[in-house]
Short mmCIF file of C-alpha atoms in Angstrom, two decimals:
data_model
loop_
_atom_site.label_atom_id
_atom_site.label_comp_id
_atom_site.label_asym_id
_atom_site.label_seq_id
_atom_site.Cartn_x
_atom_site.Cartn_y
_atom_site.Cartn_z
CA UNK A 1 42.27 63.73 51.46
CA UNK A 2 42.70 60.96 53.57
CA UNK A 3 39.41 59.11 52.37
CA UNK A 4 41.03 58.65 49.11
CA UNK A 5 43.99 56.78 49.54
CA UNK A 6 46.31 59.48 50.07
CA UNK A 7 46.60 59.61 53.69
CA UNK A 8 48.74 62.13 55.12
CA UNK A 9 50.92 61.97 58.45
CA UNK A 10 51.67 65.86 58.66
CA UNK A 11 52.51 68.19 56.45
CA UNK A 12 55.83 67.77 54.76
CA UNK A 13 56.22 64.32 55.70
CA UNK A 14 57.14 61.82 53.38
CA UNK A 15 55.36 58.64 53.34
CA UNK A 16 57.15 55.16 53.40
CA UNK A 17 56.76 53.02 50.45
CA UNK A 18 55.79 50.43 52.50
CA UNK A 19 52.94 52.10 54.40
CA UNK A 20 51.95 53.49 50.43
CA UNK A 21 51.83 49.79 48.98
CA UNK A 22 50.03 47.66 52.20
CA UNK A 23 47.70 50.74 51.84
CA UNK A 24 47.62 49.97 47.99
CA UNK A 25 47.45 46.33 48.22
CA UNK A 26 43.69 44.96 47.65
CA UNK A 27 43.26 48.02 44.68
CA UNK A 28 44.37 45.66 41.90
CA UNK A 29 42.54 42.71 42.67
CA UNK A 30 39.50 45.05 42.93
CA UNK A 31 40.00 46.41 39.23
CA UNK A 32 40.29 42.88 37.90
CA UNK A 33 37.66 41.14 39.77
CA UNK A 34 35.45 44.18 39.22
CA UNK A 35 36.53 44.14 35.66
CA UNK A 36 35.98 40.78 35.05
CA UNK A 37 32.79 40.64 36.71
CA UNK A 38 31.33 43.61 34.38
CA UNK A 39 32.48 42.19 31.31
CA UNK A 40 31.00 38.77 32.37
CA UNK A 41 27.67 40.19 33.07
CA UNK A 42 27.44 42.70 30.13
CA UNK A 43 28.68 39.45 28.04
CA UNK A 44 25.87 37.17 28.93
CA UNK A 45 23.32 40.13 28.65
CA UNK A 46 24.18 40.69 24.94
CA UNK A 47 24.63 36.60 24.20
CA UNK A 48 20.84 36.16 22.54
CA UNK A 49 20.88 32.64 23.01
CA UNK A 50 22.38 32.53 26.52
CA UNK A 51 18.84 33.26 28.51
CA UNK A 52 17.26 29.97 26.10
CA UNK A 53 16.33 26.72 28.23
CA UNK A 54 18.11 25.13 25.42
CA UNK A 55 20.39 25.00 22.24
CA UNK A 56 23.96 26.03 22.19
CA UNK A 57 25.51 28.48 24.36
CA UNK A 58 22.12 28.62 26.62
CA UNK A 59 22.46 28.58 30.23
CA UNK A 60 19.76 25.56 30.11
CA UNK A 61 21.76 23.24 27.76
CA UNK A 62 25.00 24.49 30.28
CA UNK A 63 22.86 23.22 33.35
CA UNK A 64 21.90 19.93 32.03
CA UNK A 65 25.15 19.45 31.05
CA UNK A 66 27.04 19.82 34.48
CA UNK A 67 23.77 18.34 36.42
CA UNK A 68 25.09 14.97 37.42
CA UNK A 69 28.40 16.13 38.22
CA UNK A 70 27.30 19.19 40.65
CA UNK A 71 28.63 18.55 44.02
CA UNK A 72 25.22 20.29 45.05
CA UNK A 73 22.80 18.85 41.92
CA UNK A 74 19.84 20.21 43.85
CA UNK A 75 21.33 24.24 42.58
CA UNK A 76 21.34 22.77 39.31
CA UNK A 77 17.81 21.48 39.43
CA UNK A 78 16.46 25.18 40.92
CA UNK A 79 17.99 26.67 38.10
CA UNK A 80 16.75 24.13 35.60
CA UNK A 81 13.20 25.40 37.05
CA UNK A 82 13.34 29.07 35.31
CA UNK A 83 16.60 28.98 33.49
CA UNK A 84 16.00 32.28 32.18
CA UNK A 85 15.37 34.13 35.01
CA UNK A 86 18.58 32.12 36.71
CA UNK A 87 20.17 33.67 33.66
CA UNK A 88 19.43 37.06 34.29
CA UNK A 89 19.91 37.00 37.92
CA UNK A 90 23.55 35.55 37.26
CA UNK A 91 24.35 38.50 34.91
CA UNK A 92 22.92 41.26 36.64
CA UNK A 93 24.28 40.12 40.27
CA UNK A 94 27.82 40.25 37.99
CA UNK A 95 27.03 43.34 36.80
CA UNK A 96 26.48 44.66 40.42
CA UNK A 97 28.97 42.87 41.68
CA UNK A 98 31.16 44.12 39.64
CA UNK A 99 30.49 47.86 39.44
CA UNK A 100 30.22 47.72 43.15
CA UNK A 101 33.67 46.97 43.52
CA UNK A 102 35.37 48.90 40.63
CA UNK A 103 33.85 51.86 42.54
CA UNK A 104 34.30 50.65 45.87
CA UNK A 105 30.85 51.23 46.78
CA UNK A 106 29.31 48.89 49.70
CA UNK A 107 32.69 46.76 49.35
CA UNK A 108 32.40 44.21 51.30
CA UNK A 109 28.95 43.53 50.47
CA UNK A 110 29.93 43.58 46.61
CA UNK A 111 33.08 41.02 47.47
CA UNK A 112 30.09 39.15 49.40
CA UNK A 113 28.14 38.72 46.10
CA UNK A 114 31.11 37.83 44.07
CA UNK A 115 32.16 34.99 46.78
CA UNK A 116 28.98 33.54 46.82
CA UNK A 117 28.99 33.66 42.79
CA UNK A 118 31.68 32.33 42.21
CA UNK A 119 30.81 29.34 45.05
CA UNK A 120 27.73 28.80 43.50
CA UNK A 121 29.60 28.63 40.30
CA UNK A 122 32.17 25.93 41.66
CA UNK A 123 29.41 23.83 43.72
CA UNK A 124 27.71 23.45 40.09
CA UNK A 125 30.02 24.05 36.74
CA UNK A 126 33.43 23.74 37.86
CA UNK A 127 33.34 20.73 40.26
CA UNK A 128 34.10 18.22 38.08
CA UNK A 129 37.35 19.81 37.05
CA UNK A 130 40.37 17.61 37.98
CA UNK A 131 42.79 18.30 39.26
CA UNK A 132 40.73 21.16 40.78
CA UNK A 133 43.17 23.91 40.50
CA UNK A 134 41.94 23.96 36.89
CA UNK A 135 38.58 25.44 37.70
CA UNK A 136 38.82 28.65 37.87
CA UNK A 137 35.36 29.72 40.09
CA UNK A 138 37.46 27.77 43.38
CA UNK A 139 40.31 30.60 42.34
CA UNK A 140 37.85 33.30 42.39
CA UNK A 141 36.19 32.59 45.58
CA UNK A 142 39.50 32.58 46.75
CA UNK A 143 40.17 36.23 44.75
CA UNK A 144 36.96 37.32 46.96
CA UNK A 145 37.38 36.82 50.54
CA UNK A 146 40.40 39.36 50.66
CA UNK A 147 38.00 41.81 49.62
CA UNK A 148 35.50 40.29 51.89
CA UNK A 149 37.46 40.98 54.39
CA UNK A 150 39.73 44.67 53.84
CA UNK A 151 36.73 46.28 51.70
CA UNK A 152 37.80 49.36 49.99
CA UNK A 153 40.15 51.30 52.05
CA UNK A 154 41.65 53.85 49.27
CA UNK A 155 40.28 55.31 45.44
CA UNK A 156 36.76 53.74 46.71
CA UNK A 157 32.86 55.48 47.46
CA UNK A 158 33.16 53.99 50.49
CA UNK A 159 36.42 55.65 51.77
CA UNK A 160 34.66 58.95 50.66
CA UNK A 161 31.46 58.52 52.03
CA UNK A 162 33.83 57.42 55.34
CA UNK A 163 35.43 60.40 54.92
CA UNK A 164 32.63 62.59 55.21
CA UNK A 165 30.85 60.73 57.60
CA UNK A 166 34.04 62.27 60.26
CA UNK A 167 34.51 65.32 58.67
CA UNK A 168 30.61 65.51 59.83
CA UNK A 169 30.84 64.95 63.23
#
């Protein structure tokens, strides 16, 4: 059972709170962030006019919009060059992104995706926010890197697949 979260020191041993909730401590930021992430994704793939190059709510008219202010207006411009396709990729890396952290599977990598997401996101959208603590893409790069860096110890694919992995040899 250990793969899942519910490590075990011997049988009939109790386990310290403590131990229970530093073991525990990444799982709710990974059900928001992979939350969030899904319903972002699944909401831009069924906005109809979010994919146009132009006209309200489109990703294009969003783009032109935040172009001059960009810290980085060279992103803007490469995804002023297909803003569909930019679009798409957006939703569907938040769709993976996010399902690969509810579940826990490939972690780190998932975290990975989100971080660079949500940088890409502040470089280009939220950089012009002042004071900056109001943009909220800075906040979730921020979310990220803990999951960067612990994964998905517990309730996760990968603790399972780790799990097997050493039952194996």
């Amino acid at each position: 059972m250990g793969g899942y979260g519910m490590n075990t020191r011997g049988l009939g041993e109790a386990r310290n709170i403590r131990d229970l909730a530093r073991e525990q401590a990444l799982l709710p930021l990974r059900i928001f962030l992979g939350v969030t992430f899904i319903y972002a994704g699944l909401d831009k793939l069924t906005d109809s006019s979010f994919f146009r190059a132009d006209g309200p709510g489109s990703i294009g008219a969003a783009m032109h919009a935040v172009r001059d202010s960009a810290a980085i207006p060279a992103l803007v411009d490469l995804a002023l060059k297909g803003p569909g396709a930019f679009g798409y990729a957006i939703a569907l890396g938040e769709l993976a992104v996010g399902i690969g952290t509810l579940i826990g599977l490939w972690a780190r990598l998932a975290a990975l995706g989100g971080a660079l997401i949500s940088l890409s996101l502040w470089l280009t959208v939220s950089w012009q926010v002042t004071p900056y603590y109001f943009g909220n893409d800075l906040v979730y790069l921020m979310a990220w890197l803990p999951l960067v860096l612990g994964g998905a110890a517990s309730f996760s694919l990968d603790a399972l697949l780790a799990s097997r992995r050493r039952r194996i040899r």
